[in-house]
């Protein structure tokens, strides 16, 4: 990493050059590289308008503009992640949990706290506070939910995960708790089939007739039509 020198020191070096000192003498006496001195002298010529180039003032403005752009991009990333993890107005402790998830993703904690309208000191106090029994149970249940979801190859939704926890693993947990924990952990199942269910239709006279024929056949009985075909004379005499 290159050494950083204060502006006063650079100004002193430039004044010594103007006074007649050579670059080699300044390198020996001040223990700085000759390339650094050449760069300072060239920048001074640009700042005084003697040669074309970007002045120190313009460079400072560009650096400040790039820094501000980076800050805005970071805030935008926090807003997008916030929209994914939070739905509507939530209490501070839920926002702290979201910040704890965003921090390992490389988003600065201070920016996350400012965007989510909580204090950084409050977040750190919450993070260092020991977990309650309810929080410990939620963390344990979330791991169980992850295991069931992974075993289903990511297909199970909240209802099937809840059924597996209750019936398959014998855990006492409500459906709404499973749904909440899956939502917080970002665990989703595959959507179900959208095929319409068949609707019940009122049978017609033809349907009733054919059903009656099938029922007689299954019982080994002749239907009136079959009897007429087999015994036409008996029917005509009757």
Coordinates of C-alpha atoms in Angstrom, one line a residue:
X1 CA 0.0 0.0 0.0
X2 CA 1.5 3.4 -1.0
X3 CA 2.4 5.9 1.7
X4 CA 0.1 8.8 2.1
X5 CA 1.6 12.3 2.7
X6 CA -0.2 15.3 4.1
X7 CA -0.8 18.2 1.6
X8 CA 1.6 20.4 3.7
X9 CA 4.4 18.0 3.1
X10 CA 3.8 17.9 -0.6
X11 CA 3.7 21.6 -0.8
X12 CA 7.0 21.8 1.0
X13 CA 8.6 19.4 -1.5
X14 CA 7.3 21.5 -4.4
X15 CA 8.7 24.7 -2.9
X16 CA 12.1 23.0 -2.5
X17 CA 12.1 22.0 -6.1
X18 CA 11.3 25.6 -7.2
X19 CA 14.1 26.8 -4.9
X20 CA 16.6 24.8 -6.9
X21 CA 16.9 21.5 -5.0
X22 CA 17.3 18.5 -7.3
X23 CA 15.0 15.4 -7.2
X24 CA 17.9 13.2 -6.2
X25 CA 18.7 15.4 -3.2
X26 CA 15.1 15.3 -2.0
X27 CA 14.9 11.6 -2.4
X28 CA 18.0 11.2 -0.3
X29 CA 17.1 13.7 2.4
X30 CA 13.3 13.1 2.7
X31 CA 13.3 9.3 2.0
X32 CA 10.6 9.4 -0.7
X33 CA 10.6 7.9 -4.2
X34 CA 11.6 9.9 -7.2
X35 CA 8.3 8.8 -9.0
X36 CA 6.3 10.4 -6.2
X37 CA 8.1 13.7 -6.6
X38 CA 7.6 13.6 -10.4
X39 CA 3.9 12.9 -9.9
X40 CA 3.5 15.8 -7.5
X41 CA 5.4 18.2 -9.8
X42 CA 3.3 17.2 -12.8
X43 CA 0.0 17.6 -10.9
X44 CA 1.2 21.0 -9.7
X45 CA 1.7 22.0 -13.4
X46 CA -1.8 20.9 -14.2
X47 CA -3.3 22.7 -11.2
X48 CA -1.6 26.0 -12.3
X49 CA -2.8 25.6 -15.9
X50 CA 0.7 25.1 -17.4
X51 CA -0.2 21.7 -19.0
X52 CA -3.6 20.1 -19.7
X53 CA -5.1 17.5 -17.4
X54 CA -7.5 16.9 -14.5
X55 CA -6.9 19.3 -11.6
X56 CA -6.7 18.2 -8.0
X57 CA -10.1 19.9 -7.4
X58 CA -11.8 18.0 -10.2
X59 CA -10.2 14.7 -8.9
X60 CA -11.5 15.4 -5.4
X61 CA -15.0 16.0 -6.9
X62 CA -14.8 12.8 -8.9
X63 CA -13.8 10.8 -5.9
X64 CA -16.6 12.3 -3.9
X65 CA -19.1 11.7 -6.7
X66 CA -18.0 8.0 -7.0
X67 CA -18.3 7.6 -3.2
X68 CA -21.8 9.0 -3.2
X69 CA -22.8 6.8 -6.1
X70 CA -21.5 3.8 -4.3
X71 CA -23.5 4.8 -1.2
X72 CA -26.7 5.2 -3.2
X73 CA -26.1 1.8 -4.9
X74 CA -25.7 0.3 -1.4
X75 CA -28.9 1.9 -0.1
X76 CA -30.8 0.7 -3.2
X77 CA -29.5 -2.9 -2.6
X78 CA -30.7 -2.6 1.0
X79 CA -34.1 -1.4 -0.1
X80 CA -34.5 -4.3 -2.5
X81 CA -33.5 -6.8 0.1
X82 CA -35.7 -5.2 2.6
X83 CA -38.7 -5.5 0.2
X84 CA -37.9 -9.2 -0.2
X85 CA -37.6 -10.0 3.5
X86 CA -40.2 -7.6 5.0
X87 CA -43.8 -7.2 4.1
X88 CA -45.4 -4.1 5.6
X89 CA -44.8 -2.4 8.9
X90 CA -43.0 -4.7 11.4
X91 CA -41.6 -4.2 14.9
X92 CA -37.9 -3.2 15.4
X93 CA -36.9 -6.7 16.6
X94 CA -38.0 -8.2 13.2
X95 CA -36.1 -5.5 11.4
X96 CA -33.0 -6.3 13.5
X97 CA -33.4 -10.0 12.4
X98 CA -33.4 -8.8 8.7
X99 CA -30.3 -6.7 9.3
X100 CA -28.6 -9.7 10.8
X101 CA -29.4 -11.6 7.6
X102 CA -28.2 -8.8 5.3
X103 CA -24.9 -8.1 7.0
X104 CA -23.2 -11.4 5.9
X105 CA -24.2 -10.5 2.3
X106 CA -21.8 -7.6 2.4
X107 CA -24.4 -4.8 3.1
X108 CA -23.1 -2.3 5.8
X109 CA -24.9 -2.5 9.1
X110 CA -25.0 1.3 9.4
X111 CA -26.7 1.7 6.0
X112 CA -29.2 -1.1 6.8
X113 CA -30.1 0.5 10.1
X114 CA -30.6 3.9 8.5
X115 CA -32.8 2.4 5.7
X116 CA -34.9 0.3 8.1
X117 CA -35.2 3.3 10.5
X118 CA -33.5 1.7 13.6
X119 CA -30.5 2.7 15.5
X120 CA -27.2 0.9 15.1
X121 CA -26.7 0.8 18.9
X122 CA -30.1 -0.8 19.3
X123 CA -29.2 -3.5 16.7
X124 CA -25.9 -4.3 18.4
X125 CA -27.6 -4.5 21.8
X126 CA -30.3 -6.9 20.3
X127 CA -27.6 -9.0 18.6
X128 CA -25.6 -9.4 21.8
X129 CA -28.6 -10.2 23.9
X130 CA -29.1 -13.9 24.8
X131 CA -31.9 -15.7 23.0
X132 CA -35.2 -16.2 24.7
X133 CA -36.8 -19.7 25.0
X134 CA -39.2 -18.8 22.3
X135 CA -36.4 -17.6 19.9
X136 CA -34.5 -20.8 20.6
X137 CA -37.5 -22.9 19.8
X138 CA -38.1 -20.9 16.6
X139 CA -34.5 -21.4 15.6
X140 CA -34.8 -25.2 16.3
X141 CA -38.1 -25.5 14.4
X142 CA -36.6 -23.6 11.4
X143 CA -33.8 -26.2 11.2
X144 CA -36.4 -29.0 11.3
X145 CA -38.4 -27.2 8.5
X146 CA -35.2 -26.8 6.5
X147 CA -34.5 -30.6 6.8
X148 CA -38.1 -31.5 5.7
X149 CA -38.0 -29.1 2.8
X150 CA -34.6 -30.4 1.7
X151 CA -35.7 -34.0 1.9
X152 CA -38.6 -33.1 -0.4
X153 CA -36.1 -31.6 -2.9
X154 CA -37.6 -28.2 -2.3
X155 CA -41.1 -29.2 -3.4
X156 CA -43.0 -29.1 0.0
X157 CA -45.0 -26.0 0.9
X158 CA -46.1 -24.9 4.4
X159 CA -49.0 -27.4 4.5
X160 CA -47.0 -30.5 3.6
X161 CA -44.1 -29.4 5.8
X162 CA -46.5 -29.0 8.7
X163 CA -48.0 -32.4 8.0
X164 CA -44.6 -34.0 7.9
X165 CA -43.6 -32.4 11.2
X166 CA -46.8 -33.4 12.9
X167 CA -47.4 -36.9 11.5
X168 CA -43.9 -37.9 10.4
X169 CA -41.8 -36.5 13.2
X170 CA -44.4 -36.2 16.0
X171 CA -43.7 -32.5 16.7
X172 CA -46.4 -30.4 18.3
X173 CA -46.4 -27.2 16.2
X174 CA -49.2 -25.2 14.6
X175 CA -49.6 -24.6 10.9
X176 CA -49.5 -20.8 11.2
X177 CA -46.2 -21.1 13.1
X178 CA -44.7 -23.2 10.3
X179 CA -46.0 -20.8 7.7
X180 CA -44.5 -17.8 9.6
X181 CA -41.1 -19.5 10.1
X182 CA -40.9 -20.5 6.5
X183 CA -41.7 -17.0 5.4
X184 CA -39.0 -15.5 7.6
X185 CA -36.4 -18.0 6.4
X186 CA -37.4 -17.5 2.8
X187 CA -38.3 -21.2 2.3
X188 CA -40.9 -21.8 -0.4
X189 CA -42.4 -24.9 -2.0
X190 CA -43.3 -25.5 -5.6
X191 CA -46.7 -24.3 -6.7
X192 CA -49.4 -26.9 -6.9
X193 CA -51.3 -28.1 -10.0
X194 CA -53.7 -25.5 -11.5
X195 CA -55.9 -28.1 -13.2
X196 CA -59.6 -27.5 -12.5
X197 CA -61.4 -30.1 -10.5
X198 CA -64.2 -31.9 -12.3
X199 CA -67.6 -30.5 -11.5
X200 CA -70.5 -32.8 -10.5
X201 CA -73.1 -32.9 -13.3
X202 CA -76.7 -33.8 -13.0
X203 CA -77.3 -37.3 -14.8
X204 CA -79.6 -37.3 -17.8
X205 CA -82.3 -39.8 -18.6
X206 CA -79.9 -41.6 -20.9
X207 CA -77.3 -41.8 -18.1
X208 CA -79.8 -43.3 -15.7
X209 CA -80.9 -45.9 -18.3
X210 CA -77.4 -47.1 -19.0
X211 CA -76.5 -47.2 -15.3
X212 CA -79.6 -49.4 -14.7
X213 CA -78.5 -51.7 -17.5
X214 CA -74.9 -52.0 -16.1
X215 CA -76.4 -52.7 -12.6
X216 CA -78.6 -55.5 -13.9
X217 CA -75.8 -57.0 -15.9
X218 CA -73.5 -57.0 -12.8
X219 CA -76.2 -58.9 -10.9
X220 CA -76.7 -61.5 -13.7
X221 CA -80.2 -60.2 -14.5
X222 CA -81.7 -59.5 -17.9
X223 CA -82.8 -56.0 -18.6
X224 CA -86.2 -55.4 -20.2
X225 CA -84.6 -54.8 -23.6
X226 CA -82.6 -58.0 -23.5
X227 CA -85.7 -60.0 -22.3
X228 CA -87.7 -58.6 -25.2
X229 CA -85.0 -59.7 -27.7
X230 CA -84.9 -63.2 -26.2
X231 CA -88.6 -63.8 -25.7
X232 CA -90.6 -61.7 -28.3
X233 CA -93.4 -64.3 -28.4
X234 CA -94.0 -64.4 -24.7
X235 CA -94.2 -60.6 -24.5
X236 CA -96.7 -60.5 -27.4
X237 CA -98.9 -63.1 -25.8
X238 CA -98.8 -61.3 -22.5

